[in-house]
PDB file of C-alpha atoms in Angstrom:
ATOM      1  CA  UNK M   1       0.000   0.000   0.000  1.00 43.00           C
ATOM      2  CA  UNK M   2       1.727   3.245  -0.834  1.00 42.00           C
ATOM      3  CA  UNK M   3       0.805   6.273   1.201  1.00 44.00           C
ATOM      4  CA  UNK M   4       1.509   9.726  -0.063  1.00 46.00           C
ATOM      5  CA  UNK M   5       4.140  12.077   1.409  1.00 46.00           C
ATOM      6  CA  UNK M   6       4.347  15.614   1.381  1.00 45.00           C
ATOM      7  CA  UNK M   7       7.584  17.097   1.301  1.00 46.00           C
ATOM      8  CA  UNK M   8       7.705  21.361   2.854  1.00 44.00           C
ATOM      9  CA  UNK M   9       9.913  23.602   1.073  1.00 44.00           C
ATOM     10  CA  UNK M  10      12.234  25.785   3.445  1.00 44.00           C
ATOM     11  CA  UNK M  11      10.083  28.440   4.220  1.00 49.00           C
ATOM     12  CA  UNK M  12       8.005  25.793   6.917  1.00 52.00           C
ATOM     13  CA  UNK M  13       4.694  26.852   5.250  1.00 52.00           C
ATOM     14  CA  UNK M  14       2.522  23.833   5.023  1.00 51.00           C
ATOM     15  CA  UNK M  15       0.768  25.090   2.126  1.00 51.00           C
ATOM     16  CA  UNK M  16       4.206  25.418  -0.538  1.00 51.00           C
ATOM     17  CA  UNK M  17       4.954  21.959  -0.998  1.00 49.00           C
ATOM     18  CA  UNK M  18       7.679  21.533  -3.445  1.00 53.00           C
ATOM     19  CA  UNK M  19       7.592  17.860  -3.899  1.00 53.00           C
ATOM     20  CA  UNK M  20       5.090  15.061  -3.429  1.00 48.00           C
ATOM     21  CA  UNK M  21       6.315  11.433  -3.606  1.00 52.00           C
ATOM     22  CA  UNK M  22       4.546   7.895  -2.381  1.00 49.00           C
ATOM     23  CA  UNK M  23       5.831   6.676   0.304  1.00 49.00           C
ATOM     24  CA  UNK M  24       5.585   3.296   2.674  1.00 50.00           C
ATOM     25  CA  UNK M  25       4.982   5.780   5.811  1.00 50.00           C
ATOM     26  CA  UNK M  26       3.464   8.865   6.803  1.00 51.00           C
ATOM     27  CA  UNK M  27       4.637  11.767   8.863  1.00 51.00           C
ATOM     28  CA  UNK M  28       2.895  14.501  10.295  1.00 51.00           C
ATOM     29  CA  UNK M  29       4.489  17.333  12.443  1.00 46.00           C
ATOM     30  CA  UNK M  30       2.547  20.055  13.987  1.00 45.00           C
ATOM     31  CA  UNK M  31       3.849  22.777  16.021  1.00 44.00           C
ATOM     32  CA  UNK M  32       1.766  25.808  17.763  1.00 45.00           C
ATOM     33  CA  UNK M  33       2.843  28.653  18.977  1.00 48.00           C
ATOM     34  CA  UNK M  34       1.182  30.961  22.113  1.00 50.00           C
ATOM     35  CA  UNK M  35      -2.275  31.440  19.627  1.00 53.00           C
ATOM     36  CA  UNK M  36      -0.817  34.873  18.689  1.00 55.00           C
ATOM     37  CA  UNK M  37      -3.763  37.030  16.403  1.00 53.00           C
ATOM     38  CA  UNK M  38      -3.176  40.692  15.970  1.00 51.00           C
ATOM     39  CA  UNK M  39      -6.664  42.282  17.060  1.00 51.00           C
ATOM     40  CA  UNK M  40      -6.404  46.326  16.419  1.00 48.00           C
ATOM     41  CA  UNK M  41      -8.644  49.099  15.558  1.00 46.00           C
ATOM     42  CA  UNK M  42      -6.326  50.354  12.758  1.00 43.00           C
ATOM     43  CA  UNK M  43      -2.980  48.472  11.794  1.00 48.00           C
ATOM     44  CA  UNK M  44      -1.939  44.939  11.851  1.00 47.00           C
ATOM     45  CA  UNK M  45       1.332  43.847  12.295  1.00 50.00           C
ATOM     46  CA  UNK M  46       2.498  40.223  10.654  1.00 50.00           C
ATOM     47  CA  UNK M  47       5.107  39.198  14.128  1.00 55.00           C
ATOM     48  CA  UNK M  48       4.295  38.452  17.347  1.00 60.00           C
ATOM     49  CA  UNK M  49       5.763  39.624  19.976  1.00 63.00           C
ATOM     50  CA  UNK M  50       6.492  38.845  24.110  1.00 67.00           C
ATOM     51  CA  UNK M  51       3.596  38.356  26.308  1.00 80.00           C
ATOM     52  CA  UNK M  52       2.406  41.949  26.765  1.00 86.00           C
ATOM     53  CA  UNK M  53      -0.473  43.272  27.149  1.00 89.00           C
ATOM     54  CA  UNK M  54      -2.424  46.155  24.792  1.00 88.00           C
ATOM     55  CA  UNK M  55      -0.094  48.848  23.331  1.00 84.00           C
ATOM     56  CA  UNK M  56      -2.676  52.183  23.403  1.00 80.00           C
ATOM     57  CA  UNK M  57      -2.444  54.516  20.383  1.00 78.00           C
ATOM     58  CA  UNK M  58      -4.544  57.864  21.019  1.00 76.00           C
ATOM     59  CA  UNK M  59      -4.473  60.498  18.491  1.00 81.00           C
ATOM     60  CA  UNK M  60      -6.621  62.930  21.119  1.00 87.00           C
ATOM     61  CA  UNK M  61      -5.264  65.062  23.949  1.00 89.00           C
ATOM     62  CA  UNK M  62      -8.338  67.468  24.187  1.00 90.00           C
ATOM     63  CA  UNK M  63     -11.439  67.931  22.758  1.00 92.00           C
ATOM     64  CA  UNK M  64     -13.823  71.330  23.071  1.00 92.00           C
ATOM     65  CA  UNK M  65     -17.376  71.120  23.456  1.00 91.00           C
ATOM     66  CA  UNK M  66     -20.854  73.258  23.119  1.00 90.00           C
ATOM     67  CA  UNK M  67     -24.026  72.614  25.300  1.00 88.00           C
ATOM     68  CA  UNK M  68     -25.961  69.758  24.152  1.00 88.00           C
ATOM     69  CA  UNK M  69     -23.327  68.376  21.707  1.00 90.00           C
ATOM     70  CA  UNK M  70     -22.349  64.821  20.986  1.00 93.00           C
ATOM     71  CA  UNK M  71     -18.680  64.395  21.996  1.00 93.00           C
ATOM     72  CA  UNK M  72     -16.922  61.314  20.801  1.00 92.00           C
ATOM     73  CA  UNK M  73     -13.601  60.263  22.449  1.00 93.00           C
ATOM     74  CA  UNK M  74     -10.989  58.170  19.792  1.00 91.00           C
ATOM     75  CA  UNK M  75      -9.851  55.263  21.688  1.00 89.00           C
ATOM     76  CA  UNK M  76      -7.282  52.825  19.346  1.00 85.00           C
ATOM     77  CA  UNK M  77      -4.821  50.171  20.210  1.00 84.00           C
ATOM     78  CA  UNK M  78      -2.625  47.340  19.225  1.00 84.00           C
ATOM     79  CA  UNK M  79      -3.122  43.798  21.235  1.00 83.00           C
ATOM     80  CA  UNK M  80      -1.315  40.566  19.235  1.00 81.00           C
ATOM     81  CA  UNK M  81      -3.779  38.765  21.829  1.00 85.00           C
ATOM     82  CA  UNK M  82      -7.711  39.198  21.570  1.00 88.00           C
ATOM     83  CA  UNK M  83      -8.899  42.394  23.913  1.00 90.00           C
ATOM     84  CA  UNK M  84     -11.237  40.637  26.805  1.00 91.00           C
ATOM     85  CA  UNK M  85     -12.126  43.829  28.088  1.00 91.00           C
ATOM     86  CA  UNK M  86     -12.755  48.142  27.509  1.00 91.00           C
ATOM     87  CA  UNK M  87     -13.108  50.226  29.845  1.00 91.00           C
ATOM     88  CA  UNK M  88     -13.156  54.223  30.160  1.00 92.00           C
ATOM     89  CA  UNK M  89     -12.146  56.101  33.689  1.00 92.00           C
ATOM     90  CA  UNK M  90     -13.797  59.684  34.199  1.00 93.00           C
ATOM     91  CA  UNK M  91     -11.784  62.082  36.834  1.00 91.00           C
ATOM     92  CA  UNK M  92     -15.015  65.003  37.053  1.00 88.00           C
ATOM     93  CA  UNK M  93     -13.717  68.244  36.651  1.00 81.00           C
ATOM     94  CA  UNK M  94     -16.278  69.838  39.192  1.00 78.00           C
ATOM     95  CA  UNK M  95     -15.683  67.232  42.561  1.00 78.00           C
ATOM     96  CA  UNK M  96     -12.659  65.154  41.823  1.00 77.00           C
ATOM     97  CA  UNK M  97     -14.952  61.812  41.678  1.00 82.00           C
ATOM     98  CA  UNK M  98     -14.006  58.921  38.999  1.00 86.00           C
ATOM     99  CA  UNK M  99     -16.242  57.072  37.505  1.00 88.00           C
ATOM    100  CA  UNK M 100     -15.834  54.162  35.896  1.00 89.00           C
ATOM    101  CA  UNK M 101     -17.524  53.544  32.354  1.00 89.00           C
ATOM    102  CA  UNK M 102     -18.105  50.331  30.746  1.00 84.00           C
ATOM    103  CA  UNK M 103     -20.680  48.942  28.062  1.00 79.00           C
ATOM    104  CA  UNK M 104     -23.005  48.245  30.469  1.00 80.00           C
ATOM    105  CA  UNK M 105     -23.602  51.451  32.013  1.00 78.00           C
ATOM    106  CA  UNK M 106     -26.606  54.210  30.780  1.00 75.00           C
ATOM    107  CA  UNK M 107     -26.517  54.136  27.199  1.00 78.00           C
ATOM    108  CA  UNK M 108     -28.508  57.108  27.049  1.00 85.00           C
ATOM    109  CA  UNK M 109     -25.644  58.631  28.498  1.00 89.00           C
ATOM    110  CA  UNK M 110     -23.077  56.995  26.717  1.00 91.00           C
ATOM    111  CA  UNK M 111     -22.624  54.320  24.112  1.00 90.00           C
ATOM    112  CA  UNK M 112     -19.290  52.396  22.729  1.00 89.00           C
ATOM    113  CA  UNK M 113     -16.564  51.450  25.706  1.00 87.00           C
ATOM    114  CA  UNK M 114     -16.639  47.768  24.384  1.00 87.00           C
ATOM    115  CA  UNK M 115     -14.287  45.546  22.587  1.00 87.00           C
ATOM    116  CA  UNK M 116     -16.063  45.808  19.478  1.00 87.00           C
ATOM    117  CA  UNK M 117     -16.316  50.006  19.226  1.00 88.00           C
ATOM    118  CA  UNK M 118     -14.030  51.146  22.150  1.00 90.00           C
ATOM    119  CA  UNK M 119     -14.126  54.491  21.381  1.00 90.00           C
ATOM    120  CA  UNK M 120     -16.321  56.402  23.803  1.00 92.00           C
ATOM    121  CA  UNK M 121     -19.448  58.911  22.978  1.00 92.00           C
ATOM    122  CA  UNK M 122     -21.443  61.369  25.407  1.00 92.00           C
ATOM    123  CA  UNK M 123     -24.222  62.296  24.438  1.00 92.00           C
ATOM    124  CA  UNK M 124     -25.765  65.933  25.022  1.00 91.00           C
ATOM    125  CA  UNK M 125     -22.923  66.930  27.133  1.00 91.00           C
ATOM    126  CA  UNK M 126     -23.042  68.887  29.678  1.00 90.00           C
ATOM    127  CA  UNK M 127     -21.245  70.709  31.695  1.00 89.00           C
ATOM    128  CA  UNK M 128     -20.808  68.267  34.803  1.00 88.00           C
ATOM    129  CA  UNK M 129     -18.954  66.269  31.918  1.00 91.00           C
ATOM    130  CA  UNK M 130     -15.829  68.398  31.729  1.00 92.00           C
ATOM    131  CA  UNK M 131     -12.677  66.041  32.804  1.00 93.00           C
ATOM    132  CA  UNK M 132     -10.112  63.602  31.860  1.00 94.00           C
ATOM    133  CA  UNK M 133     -11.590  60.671  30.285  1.00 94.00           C
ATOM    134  CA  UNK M 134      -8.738  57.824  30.100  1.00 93.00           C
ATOM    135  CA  UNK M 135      -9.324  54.310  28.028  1.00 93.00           C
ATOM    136  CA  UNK M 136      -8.055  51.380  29.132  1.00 91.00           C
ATOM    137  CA  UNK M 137      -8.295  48.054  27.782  1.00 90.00           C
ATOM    138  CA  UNK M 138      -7.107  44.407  28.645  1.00 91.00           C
ATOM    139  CA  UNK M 139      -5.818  40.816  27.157  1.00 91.00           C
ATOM    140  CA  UNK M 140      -4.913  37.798  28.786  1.00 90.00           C
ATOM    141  CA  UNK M 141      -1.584  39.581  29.595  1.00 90.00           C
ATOM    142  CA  UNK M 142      -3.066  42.485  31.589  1.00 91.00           C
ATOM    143  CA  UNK M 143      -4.286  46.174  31.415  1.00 91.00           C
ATOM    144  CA  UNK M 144      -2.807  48.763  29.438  1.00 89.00           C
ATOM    145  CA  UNK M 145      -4.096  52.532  30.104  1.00 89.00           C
ATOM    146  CA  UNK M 146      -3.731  55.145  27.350  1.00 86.00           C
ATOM    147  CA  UNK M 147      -2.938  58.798  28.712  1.00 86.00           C
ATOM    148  CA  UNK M 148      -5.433  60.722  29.161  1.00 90.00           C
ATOM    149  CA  UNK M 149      -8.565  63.393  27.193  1.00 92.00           C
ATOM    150  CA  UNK M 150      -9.077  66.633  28.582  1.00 93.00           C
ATOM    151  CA  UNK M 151     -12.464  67.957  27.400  1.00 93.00           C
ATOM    152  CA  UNK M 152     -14.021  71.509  28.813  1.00 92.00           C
ATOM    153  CA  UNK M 153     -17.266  72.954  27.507  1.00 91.00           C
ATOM    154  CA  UNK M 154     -17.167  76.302  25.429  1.00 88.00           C
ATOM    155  CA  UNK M 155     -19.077  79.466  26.783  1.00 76.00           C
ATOM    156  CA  UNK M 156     -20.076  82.385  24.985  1.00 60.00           C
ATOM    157  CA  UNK M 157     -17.935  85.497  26.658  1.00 54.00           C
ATOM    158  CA  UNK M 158     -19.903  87.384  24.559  1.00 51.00           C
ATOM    159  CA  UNK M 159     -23.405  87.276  26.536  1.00 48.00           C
ATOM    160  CA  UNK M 160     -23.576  87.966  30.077  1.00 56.00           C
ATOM    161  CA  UNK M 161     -22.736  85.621  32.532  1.00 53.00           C
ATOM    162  CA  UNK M 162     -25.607  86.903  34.958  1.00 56.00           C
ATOM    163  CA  UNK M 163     -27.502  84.185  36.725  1.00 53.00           C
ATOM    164  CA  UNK M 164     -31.179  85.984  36.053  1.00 52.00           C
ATOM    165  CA  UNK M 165     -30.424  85.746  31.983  1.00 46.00           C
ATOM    166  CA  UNK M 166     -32.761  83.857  30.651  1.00 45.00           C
ATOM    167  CA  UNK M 167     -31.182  83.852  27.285  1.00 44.00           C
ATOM    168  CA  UNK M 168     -28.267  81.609  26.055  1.00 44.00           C
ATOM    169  CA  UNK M 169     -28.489  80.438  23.009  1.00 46.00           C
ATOM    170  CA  UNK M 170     -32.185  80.691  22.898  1.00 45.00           C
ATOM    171  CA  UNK M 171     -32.552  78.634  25.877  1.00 50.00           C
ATOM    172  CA  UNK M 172     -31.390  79.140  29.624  1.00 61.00           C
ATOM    173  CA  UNK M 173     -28.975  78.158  31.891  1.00 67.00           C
ATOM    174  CA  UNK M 174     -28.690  74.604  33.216  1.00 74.00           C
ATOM    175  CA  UNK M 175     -29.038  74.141  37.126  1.00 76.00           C
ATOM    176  CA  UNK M 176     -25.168  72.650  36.769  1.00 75.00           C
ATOM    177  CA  UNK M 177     -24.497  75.723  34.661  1.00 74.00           C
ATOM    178  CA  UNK M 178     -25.985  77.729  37.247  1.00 77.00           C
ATOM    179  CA  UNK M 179     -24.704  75.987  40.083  1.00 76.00           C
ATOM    180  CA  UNK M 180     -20.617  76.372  38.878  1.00 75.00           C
ATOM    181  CA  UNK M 181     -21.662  80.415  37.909  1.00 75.00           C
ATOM    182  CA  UNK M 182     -22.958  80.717  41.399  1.00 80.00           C
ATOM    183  CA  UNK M 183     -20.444  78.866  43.485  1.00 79.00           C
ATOM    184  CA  UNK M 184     -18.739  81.518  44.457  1.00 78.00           C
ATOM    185  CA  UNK M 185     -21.671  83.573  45.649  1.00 81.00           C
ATOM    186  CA  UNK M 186     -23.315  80.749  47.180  1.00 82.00           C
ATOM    187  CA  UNK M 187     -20.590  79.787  49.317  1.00 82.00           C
ATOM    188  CA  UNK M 188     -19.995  83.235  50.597  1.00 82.00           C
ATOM    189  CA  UNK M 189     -24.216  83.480  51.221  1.00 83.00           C
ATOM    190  CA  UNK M 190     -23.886  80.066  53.103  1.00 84.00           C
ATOM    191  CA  UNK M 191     -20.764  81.364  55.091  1.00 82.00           C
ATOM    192  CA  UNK M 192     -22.348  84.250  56.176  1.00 82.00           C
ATOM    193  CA  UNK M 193     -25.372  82.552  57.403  1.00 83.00           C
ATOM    194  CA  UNK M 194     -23.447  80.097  59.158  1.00 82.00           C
ATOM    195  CA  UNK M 195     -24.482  80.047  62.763  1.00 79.00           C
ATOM    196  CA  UNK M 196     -22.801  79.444  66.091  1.00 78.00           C
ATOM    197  CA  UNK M 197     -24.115  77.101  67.965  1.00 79.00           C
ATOM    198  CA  UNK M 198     -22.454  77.731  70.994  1.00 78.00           C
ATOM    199  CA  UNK M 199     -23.627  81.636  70.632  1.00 78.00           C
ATOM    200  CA  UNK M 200     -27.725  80.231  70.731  1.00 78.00           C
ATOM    201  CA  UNK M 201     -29.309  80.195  73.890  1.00 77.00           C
ATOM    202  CA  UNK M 202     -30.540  77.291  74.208  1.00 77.00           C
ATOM    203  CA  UNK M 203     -27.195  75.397  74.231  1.00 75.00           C
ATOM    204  CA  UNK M 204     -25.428  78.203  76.690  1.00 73.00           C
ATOM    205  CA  UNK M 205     -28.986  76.784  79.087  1.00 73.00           C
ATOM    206  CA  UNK M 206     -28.431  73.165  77.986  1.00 72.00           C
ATOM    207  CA  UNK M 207     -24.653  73.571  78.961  1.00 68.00           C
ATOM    208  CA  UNK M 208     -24.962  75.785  82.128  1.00 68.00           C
ATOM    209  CA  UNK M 209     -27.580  73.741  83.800  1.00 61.00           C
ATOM    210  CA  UNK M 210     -26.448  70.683  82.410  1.00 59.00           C
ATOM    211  CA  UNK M 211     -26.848  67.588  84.897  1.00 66.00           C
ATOM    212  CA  UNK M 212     -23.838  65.661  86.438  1.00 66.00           C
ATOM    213  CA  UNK M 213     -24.171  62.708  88.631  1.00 71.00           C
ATOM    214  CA  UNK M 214     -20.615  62.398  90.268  1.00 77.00           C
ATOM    215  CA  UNK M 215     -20.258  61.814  93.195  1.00 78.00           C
ATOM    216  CA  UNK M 216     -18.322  64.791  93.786  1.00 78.00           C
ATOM    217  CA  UNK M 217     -20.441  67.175  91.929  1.00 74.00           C
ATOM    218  CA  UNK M 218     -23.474  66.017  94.470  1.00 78.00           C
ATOM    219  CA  UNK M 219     -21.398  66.361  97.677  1.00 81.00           C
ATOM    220  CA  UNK M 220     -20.729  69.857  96.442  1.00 81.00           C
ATOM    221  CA  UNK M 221     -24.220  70.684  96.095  1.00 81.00           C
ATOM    222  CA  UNK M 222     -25.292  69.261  99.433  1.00 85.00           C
ATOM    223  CA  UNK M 223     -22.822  71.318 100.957  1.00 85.00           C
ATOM    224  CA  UNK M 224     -23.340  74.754  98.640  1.00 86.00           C
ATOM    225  CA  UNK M 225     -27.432  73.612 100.358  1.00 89.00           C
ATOM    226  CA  UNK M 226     -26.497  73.249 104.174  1.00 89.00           C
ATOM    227  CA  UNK M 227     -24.489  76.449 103.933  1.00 90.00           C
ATOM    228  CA  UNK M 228     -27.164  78.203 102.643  1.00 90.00           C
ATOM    229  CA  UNK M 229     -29.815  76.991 105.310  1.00 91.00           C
ATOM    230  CA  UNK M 230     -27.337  78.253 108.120  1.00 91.00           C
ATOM    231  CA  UNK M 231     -27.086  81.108 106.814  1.00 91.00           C
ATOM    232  CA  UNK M 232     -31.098  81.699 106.158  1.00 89.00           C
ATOM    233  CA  UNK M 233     -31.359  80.414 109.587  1.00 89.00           C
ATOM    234  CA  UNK M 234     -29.062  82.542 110.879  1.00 89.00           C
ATOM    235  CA  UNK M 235     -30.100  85.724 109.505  1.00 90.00           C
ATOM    236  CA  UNK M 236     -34.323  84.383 110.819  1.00 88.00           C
ATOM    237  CA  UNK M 237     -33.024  84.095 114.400  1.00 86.00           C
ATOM    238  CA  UNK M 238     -31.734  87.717 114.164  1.00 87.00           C
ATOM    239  CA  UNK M 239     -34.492  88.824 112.916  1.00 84.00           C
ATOM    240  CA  UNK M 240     -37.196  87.135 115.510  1.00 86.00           C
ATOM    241  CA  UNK M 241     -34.634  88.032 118.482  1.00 86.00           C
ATOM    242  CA  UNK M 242     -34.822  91.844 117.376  1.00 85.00           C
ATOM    243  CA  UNK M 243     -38.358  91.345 117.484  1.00 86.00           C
ATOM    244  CA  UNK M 244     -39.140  90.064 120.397  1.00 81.00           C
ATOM    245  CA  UNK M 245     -36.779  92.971 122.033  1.00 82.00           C
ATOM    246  CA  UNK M 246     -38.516  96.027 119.931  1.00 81.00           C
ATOM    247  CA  UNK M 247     -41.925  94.406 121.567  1.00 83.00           C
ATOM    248  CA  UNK M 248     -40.775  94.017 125.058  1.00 80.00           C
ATOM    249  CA  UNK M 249     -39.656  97.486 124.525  1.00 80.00           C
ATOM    250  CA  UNK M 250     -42.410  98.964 122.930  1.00 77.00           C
ATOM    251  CA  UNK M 251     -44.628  97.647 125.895  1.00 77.00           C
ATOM    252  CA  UNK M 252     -42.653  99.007 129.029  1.00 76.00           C
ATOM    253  CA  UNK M 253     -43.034 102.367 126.908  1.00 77.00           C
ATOM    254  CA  UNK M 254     -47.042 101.820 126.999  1.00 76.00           C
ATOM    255  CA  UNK M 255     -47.074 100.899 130.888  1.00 73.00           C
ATOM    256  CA  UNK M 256     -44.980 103.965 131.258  1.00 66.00           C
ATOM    257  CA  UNK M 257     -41.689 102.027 132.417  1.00 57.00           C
ATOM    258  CA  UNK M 258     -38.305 102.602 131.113  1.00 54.00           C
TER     259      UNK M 258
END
């Protein structure tokens, strides 16, 4: 029985085979490597590297934005191993607070952050959306963060920044609008109706006539009591002895003795 046998040409590409001959045997080789696929946005590569994780390309640094627009944030890497995971990390602008966003979050809000359309959109932005937005992705290697988007909303210096205008653009201010106008103002308003506590009268009463049950405290006030008692009986026994001499004199005067 002959069997057939493939003979590989140098280049160790199964698929040039420079000779084919029968032969009594057969022999088959196979070799894998680490299942290295390029998966990118935009450029493949034909080598595979190390065991790395995602190398992040981002062509954005900042991005400006009007009221009510549609902002879309370019996020693009390189992985030679399939991307398990996308991810976007918001630092707010107005508190400091990050927030983490991933596909599964409000997609009226947002949409994209996944492994199939990693860039990120915002829709109708506002202005609590100024910040860094960062993207960072992941492979069976690890995470890889790209640096990170600054984006600040545009305002008209031309118009009046007064908070009773009730025209911007034909419409009016936002309350987060208002409320970053106003912070200034507010926070001097709310410092200067700030109240002491301790100035109220009712905790200089609370604190003054406050209750304590040592020991001490009641020995004190047992003996602050007794001294007082001596002294109101004191100052009664004066009193009822000067009495009882004005009367004894008062009555030798009527029976005409001295």
């Amino acid at each position: 029985m002959n069997i057939l046998k493939l003979s590989v040409s140098g280049s160790n590409n199964p698929t040039n085979v420079s000779t084919v001959t029968f032969a009594k045997y057969l022999e088959v080789y196979f070799w894998m490597s680490d299942s290295c696929n390029i998966s990118s946005v935009n450029q493949h590569l034909h080598e595979c590297p190390g065991k790395v994780p995602p190398n992040h390309t981002n062509p954005q640094t900042s991005v400006l934005f009007t009221s009510r627009d549609n902002v879309t944030l370019v996020c693009s890497y390189l992985s030679y191993y399939p991307v398990l995971d996308v991810r976007w990390n918001f630092d707010s602008s107005e508190n400091g607070v990050r927030m983490i966003i991933t596909n599964d979050i409000d997609h009226t809000k947002y949409s994209g952050s996944s492994t199939q359309a990693p860039s990120l959109t915002i829709h109708a932005a506002e202005l609590s959306d100024q910040g860094n937005y960062t993207c960072s992705m992941k492979n069976r290697y690890g995470w890889a963060e790209g640096s990170g988007i600054q984006i600040n909303m545009l305002t008209d210096t031309s118009l009046c920044q007064c908070p009773c205008s009730q025209v911007k653009n034909g419409s009016s201010y936002t309350a987060d609008e208002l409320q970053v106008l106003l912070s200034s103002s507010l926070k001097k308003l709310e410092k200067e109706l700030k109240v002491d506590k301790k100035l109220l009268s009712s905790y200089v009463s609370k604190h003054v006539s406050a209750s304590d049950d040592r020991q001490s405290s009641r020995s004190l006030g047992i003996g602050g009591i007794v001294c007082l008692c001596l002294i109101a009986a004191a100052i009664l026994g004066m009193d009822l002895m000067s009495i009882k001499r004005h009367t004894a004199t008062a009555k030798g005067i009527c029976l005409g003795r001295p």
